[in-house]
Coordinates of C-alpha atoms in Angstrom, one line a residue:
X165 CA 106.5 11.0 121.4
X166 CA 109.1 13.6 119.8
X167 CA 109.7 16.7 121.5
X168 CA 107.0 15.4 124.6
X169 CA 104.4 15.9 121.9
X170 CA 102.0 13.3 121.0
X171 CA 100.7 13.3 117.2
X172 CA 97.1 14.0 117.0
X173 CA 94.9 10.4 116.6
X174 CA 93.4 12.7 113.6
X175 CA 96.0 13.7 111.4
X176 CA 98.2 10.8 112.7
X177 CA 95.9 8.4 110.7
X178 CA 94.6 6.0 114.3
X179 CA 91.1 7.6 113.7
X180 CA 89.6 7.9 110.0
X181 CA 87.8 11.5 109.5
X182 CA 84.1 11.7 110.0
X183 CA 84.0 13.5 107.0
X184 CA 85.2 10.5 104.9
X185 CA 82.7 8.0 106.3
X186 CA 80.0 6.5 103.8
X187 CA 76.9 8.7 103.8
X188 CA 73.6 7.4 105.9
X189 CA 69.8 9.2 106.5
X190 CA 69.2 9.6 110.2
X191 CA 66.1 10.1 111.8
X192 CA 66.1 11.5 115.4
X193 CA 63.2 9.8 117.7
X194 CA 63.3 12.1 120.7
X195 CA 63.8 15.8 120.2
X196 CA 65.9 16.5 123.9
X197 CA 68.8 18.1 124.5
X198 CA 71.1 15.1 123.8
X199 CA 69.3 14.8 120.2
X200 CA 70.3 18.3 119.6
X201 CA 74.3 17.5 120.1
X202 CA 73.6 14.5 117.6
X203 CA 71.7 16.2 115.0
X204 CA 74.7 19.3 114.9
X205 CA 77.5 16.4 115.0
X206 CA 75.9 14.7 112.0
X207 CA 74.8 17.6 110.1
X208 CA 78.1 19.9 110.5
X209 CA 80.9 17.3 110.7
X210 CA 80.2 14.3 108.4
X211 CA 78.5 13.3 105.1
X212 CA 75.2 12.3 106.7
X213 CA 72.2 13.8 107.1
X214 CA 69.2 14.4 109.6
X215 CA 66.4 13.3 107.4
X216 CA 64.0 12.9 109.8
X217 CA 62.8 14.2 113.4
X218 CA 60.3 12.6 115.1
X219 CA 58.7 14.3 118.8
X220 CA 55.4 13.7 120.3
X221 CA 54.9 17.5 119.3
X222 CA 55.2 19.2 116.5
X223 CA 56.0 22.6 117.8
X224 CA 59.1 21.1 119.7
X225 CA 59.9 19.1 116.5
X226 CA 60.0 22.9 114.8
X227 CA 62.2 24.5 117.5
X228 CA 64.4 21.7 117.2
X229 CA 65.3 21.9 113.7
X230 CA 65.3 25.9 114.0
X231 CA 68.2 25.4 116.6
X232 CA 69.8 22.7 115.3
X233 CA 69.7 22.4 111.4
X234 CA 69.4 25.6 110.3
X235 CA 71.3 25.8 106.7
X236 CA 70.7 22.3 106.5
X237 CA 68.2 20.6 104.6
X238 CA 65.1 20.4 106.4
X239 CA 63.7 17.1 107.9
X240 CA 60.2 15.9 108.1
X241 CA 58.6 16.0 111.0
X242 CA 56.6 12.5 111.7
X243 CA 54.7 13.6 115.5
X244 CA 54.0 9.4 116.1
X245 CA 57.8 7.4 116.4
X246 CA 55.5 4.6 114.3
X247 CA 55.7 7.1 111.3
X248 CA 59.3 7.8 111.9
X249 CA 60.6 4.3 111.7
X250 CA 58.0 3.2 109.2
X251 CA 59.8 6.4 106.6
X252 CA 61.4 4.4 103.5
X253 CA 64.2 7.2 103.4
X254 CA 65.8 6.6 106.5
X255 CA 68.5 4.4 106.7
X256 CA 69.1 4.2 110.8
X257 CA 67.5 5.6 113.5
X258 CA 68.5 7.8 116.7
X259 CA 67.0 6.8 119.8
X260 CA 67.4 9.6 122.2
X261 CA 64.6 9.1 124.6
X262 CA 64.8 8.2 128.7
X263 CA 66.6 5.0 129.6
X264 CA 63.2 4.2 130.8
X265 CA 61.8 4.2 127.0
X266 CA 65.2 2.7 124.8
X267 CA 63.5 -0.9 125.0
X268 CA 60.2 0.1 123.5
X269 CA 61.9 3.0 121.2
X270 CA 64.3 0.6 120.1
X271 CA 62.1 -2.0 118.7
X272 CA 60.0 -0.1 117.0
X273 CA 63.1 0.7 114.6
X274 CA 64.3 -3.1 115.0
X275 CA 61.3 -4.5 114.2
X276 CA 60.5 -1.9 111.7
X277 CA 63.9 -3.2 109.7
X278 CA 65.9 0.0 110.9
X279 CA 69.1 0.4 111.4
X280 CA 69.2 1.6 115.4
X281 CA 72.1 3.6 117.4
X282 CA 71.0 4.2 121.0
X283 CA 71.7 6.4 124.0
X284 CA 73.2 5.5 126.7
X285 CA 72.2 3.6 128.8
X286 CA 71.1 1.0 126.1
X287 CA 68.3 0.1 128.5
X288 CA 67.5 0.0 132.1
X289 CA 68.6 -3.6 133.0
X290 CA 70.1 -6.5 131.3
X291 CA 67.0 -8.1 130.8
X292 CA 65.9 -5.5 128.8
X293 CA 69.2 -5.1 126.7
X294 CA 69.3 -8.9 126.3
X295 CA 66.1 -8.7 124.7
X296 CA 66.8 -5.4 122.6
X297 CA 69.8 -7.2 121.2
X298 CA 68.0 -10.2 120.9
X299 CA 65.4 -8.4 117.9
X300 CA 68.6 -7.1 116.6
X301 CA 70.0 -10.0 116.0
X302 CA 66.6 -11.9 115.0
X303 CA 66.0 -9.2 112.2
X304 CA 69.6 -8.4 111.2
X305 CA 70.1 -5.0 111.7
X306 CA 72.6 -3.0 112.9
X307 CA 72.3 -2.2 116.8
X308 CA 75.0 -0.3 119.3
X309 CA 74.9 2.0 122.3
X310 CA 75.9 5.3 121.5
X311 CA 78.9 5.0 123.9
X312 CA 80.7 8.5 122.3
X313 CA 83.7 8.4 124.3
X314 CA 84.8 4.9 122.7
X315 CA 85.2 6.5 119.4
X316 CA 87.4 9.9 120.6
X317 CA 90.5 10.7 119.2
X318 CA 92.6 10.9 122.5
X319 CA 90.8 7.6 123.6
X320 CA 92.4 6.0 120.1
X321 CA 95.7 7.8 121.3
X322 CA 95.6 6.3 124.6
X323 CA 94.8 2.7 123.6
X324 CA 97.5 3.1 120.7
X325 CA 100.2 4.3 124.1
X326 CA 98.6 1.1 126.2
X327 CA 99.1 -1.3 123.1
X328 CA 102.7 -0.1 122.8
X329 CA 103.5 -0.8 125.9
X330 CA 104.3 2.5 127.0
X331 CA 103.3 2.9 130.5
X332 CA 103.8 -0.8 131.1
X333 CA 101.5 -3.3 132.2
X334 CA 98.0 -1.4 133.6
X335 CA 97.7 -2.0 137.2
X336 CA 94.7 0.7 138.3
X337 CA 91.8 2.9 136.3
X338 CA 90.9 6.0 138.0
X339 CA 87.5 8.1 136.9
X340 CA 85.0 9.8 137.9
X341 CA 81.9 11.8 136.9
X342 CA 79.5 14.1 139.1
X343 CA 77.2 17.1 138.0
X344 CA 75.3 19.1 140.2
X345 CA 71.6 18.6 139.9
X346 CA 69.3 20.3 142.6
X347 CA 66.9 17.9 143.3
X348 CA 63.2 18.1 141.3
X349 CA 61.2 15.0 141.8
X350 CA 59.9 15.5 138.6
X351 CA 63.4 15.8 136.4
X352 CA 64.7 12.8 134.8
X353 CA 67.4 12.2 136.7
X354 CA 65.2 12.2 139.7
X355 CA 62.1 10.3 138.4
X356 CA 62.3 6.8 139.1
X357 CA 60.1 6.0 136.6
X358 CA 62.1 7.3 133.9
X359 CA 65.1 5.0 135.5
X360 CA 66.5 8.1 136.9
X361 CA 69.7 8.3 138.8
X362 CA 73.6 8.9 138.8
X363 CA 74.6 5.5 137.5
X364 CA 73.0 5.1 134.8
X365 CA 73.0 8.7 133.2
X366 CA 77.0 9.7 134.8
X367 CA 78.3 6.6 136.6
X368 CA 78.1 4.7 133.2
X369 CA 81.0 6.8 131.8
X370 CA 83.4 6.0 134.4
X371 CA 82.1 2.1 134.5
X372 CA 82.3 2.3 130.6
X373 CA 85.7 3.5 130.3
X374 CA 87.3 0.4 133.0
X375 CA 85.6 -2.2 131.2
X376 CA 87.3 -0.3 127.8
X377 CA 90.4 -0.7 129.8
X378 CA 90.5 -3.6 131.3
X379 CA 87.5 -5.7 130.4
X380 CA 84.3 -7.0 132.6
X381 CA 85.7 -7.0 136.3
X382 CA 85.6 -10.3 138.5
X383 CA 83.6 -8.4 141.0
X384 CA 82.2 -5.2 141.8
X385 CA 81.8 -3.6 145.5
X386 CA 79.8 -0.6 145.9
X387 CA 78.3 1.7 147.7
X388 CA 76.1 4.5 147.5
X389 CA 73.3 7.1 148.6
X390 CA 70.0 7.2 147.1
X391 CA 67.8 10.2 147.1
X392 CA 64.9 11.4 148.5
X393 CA 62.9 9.5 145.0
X394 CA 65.1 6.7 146.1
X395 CA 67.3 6.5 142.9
X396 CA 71.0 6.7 143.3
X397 CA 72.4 10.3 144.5
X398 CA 75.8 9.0 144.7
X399 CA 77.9 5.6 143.8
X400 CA 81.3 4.8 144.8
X401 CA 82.4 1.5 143.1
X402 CA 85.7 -1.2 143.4
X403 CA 86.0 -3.4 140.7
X404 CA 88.4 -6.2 140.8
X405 CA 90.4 -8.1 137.8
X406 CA 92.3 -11.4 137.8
X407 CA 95.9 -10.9 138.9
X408 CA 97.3 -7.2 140.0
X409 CA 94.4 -4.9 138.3
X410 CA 91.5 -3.2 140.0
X411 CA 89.3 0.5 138.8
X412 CA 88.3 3.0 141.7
X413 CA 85.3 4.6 140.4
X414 CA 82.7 7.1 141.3
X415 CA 79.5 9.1 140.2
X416 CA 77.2 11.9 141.9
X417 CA 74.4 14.0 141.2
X418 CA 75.0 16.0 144.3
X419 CA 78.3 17.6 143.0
X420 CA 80.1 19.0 140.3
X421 CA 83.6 16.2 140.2
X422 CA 86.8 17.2 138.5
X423 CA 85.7 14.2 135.9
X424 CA 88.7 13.6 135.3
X425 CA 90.4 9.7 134.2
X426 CA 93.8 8.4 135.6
X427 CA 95.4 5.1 133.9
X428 CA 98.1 3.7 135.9
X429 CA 100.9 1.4 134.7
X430 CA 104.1 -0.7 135.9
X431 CA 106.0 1.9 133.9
X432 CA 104.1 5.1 134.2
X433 CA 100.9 6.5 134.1
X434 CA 98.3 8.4 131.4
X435 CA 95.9 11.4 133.2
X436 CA 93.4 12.3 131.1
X437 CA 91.5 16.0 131.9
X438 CA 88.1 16.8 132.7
X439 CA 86.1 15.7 131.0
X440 CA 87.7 12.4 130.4
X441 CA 84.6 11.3 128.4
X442 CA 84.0 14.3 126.0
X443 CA 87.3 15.1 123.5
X444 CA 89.9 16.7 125.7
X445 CA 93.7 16.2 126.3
X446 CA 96.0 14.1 128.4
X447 CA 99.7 14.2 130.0
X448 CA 102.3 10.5 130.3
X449 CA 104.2 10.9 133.3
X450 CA 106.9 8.2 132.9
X451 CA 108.4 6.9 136.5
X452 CA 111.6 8.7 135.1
X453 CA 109.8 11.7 135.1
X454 CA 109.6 12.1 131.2
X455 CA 106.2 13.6 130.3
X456 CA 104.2 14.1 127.4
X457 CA 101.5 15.7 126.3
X458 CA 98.3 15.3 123.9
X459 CA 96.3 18.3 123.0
X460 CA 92.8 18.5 122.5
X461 CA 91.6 17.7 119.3
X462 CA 88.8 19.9 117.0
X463 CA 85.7 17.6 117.4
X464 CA 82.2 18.2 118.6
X465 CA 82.6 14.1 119.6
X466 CA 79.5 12.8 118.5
X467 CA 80.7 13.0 114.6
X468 CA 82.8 10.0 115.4
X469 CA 80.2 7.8 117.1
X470 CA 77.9 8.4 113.9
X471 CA 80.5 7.8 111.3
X472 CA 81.3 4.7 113.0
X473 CA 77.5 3.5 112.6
X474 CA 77.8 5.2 108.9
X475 CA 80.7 2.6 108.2
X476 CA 79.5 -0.5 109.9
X477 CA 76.4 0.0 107.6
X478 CA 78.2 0.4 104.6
X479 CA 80.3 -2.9 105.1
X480 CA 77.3 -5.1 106.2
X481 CA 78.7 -5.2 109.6
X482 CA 75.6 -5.7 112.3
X483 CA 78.0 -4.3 115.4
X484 CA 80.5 -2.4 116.0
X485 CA 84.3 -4.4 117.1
X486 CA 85.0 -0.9 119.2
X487 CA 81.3 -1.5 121.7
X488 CA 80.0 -4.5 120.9
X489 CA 76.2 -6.1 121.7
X490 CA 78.0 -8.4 124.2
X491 CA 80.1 -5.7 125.9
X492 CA 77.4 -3.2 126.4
X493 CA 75.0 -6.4 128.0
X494 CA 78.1 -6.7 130.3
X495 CA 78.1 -3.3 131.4
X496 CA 74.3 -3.5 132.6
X497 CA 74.6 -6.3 134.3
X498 CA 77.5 -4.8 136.0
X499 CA 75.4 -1.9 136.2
X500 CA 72.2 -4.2 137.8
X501 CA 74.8 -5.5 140.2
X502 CA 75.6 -1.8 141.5
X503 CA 72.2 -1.2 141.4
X504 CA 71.4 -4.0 144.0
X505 CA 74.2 -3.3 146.3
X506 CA 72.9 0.3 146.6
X507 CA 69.4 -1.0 146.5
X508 CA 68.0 0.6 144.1
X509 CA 64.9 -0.9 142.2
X510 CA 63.2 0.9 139.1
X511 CA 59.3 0.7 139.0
X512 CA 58.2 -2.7 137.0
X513 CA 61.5 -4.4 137.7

């Protein structure tokens, strides 16, 4: 940490370029908003390309390519996801549909011998996900949750301080996420049936990030708020770990949080700045009093999620070592356990 700089994870060599990973066809099932950020991420930052968009409409499929692709090549358009998933030329498939929908979306690519990345949440429960990663295995394809922060640049740099041993041994994870929503019975984040609510759309950054951290927690206690749909409004969550660690957690739809991460050390501690899950910066404040500081790297953010798919694929790995199928079953059924403290219980369940 020379002159209280820290080296970008980029140019520093801890994460390979997107632009150097192995080239893969993408088709996008789902042409919402978070498709959009995937399809300019792939299409401006890495070797890959969106070959494929599939939407229930074909007007919608049109707009989408017209804001998101344009001077790219231009996909087809399949207006069934059976078509999609059935095209020869695709090599893996986006899923970025409601949590509600991931099970079925994801397999019809599965079982349709696609590769599949998809949104988080992977599913609504850990039933589902068990049985999602269950045709995974069963028809050996490639399968993860498109967990993006796991694959940022200052997240590499922070595990690469934690590994070193530089703020000592980790005794507390702070984080948070909240966005203000006002409340629509109809929206998705409000809609039970489309497994609406704060945890599983916000709250699963902040859950995601401890068990990145630390690993699965010994217990959970939460509480929360539910809304007048009766999803979750607001979630605050402990989580405890064997020996001196716990996380202090939170997520909101009611408010607009600093969403911010603090990581805590023996030694010192690493504060990462709003927003802790999208490519940003971070200052180490040693106990000394020594800081340091890592700047914000040039990234879009989810370039490094898809060239992490791009590689797996390319060296006939079926998951990837950075999220694997086992960690993000242990995050629902963290998730499931927040969910019934707060009592909270999705339609069909």
């Amino acid at each position: 940490m020379e002159n209280n700089i820290i080296p970008s994870a980029l140019t520093s060599g801890l994460v390979p370029s997107p632009a150097d990973a192995p080239a893969v066809r993408w088709g996008i099932l789902g042409a919402g908003w978070i498709s959009s950020r995937f399809a300019q991420a792939v299409s401006q930052r890495t070797a890959s390309t969106i070959a494929a968009v599939g939407s229930r409409s074909a007007e919608r499929a049109d707009a989408f390519i017209a804001a998101n692709l344009e001077g790219h090549p231009e996909p087809k358009v399949y207006t069934t996801y059976e078509e999609l998933v059935a095209d020869p030329d695709i090599d893996a498939i986006y899923v970025g549909t409601p949590h509600s929908h991931h099970l079925e979306h994801g397999l019809l690519a599965i079982n349709a011998g696609k590769h599949v990345l998809v949104e988080k949440a992977l599913t609504r429960n850990a039933g589902e996900a068990r049985e999602l990663l269950d045709a995974a295995r069963d028809n050996g394809v490639f399968i993860m949750e498109a967990m993006w922060t796991r694959f940022l640049p200052h997240v590499a740099a922070v595990h690469d301080l934690i590994d070193r041993g530089v703020i000592g041994e980790i005794t507390t994870v702070i984080a948070d996420h909240g966005q203000h929503f006002e409340f629509n019975a109809e929206h998705r984040l409000y809609n039970p049936d489309l497994a609406g609510g704060a945890l599983l759309d916000l709250g699963i950054y902040p859950l995601s990030f401890a068990h990145d951290i630390l690993g699965a927690p010994t217990e959970i206690v939460a509480r929360g708020q539910l809304t007048e749909t009766n999803v979750d409004g607001q979630i605050s969550m402990i989580l405890d770990y064997p020996g001196r660690q716990q996380a202090s957690l939170s997520t909101t739809l009611w408010g607009a949080t600093p969403t911010t991460a603090s990581i805590t050390g023996t030694l010192g501690r690493i504060e990462i700045d709003g927003a802790f899950y999208a490519p940003t910066s971070f200052t180490v404040t040693l106990n000394d009093g020594t800081t340091s500081r890592y700047e914000k790297d040039d990234a879009l953010g989810l370039e490094f999620e898809a060239a992490e798919v791009a590689r797996c694929i390319a060296e006939g790995k079926l998951e990837s070592e950075r999220i694997t199928r086992e960690q993000s079953y242990a995050i629902m059924e963290a998730m499931d356990q927040i969910r019934s403290q707060v009592g909270v219980v999705y339609p069909g369940e």
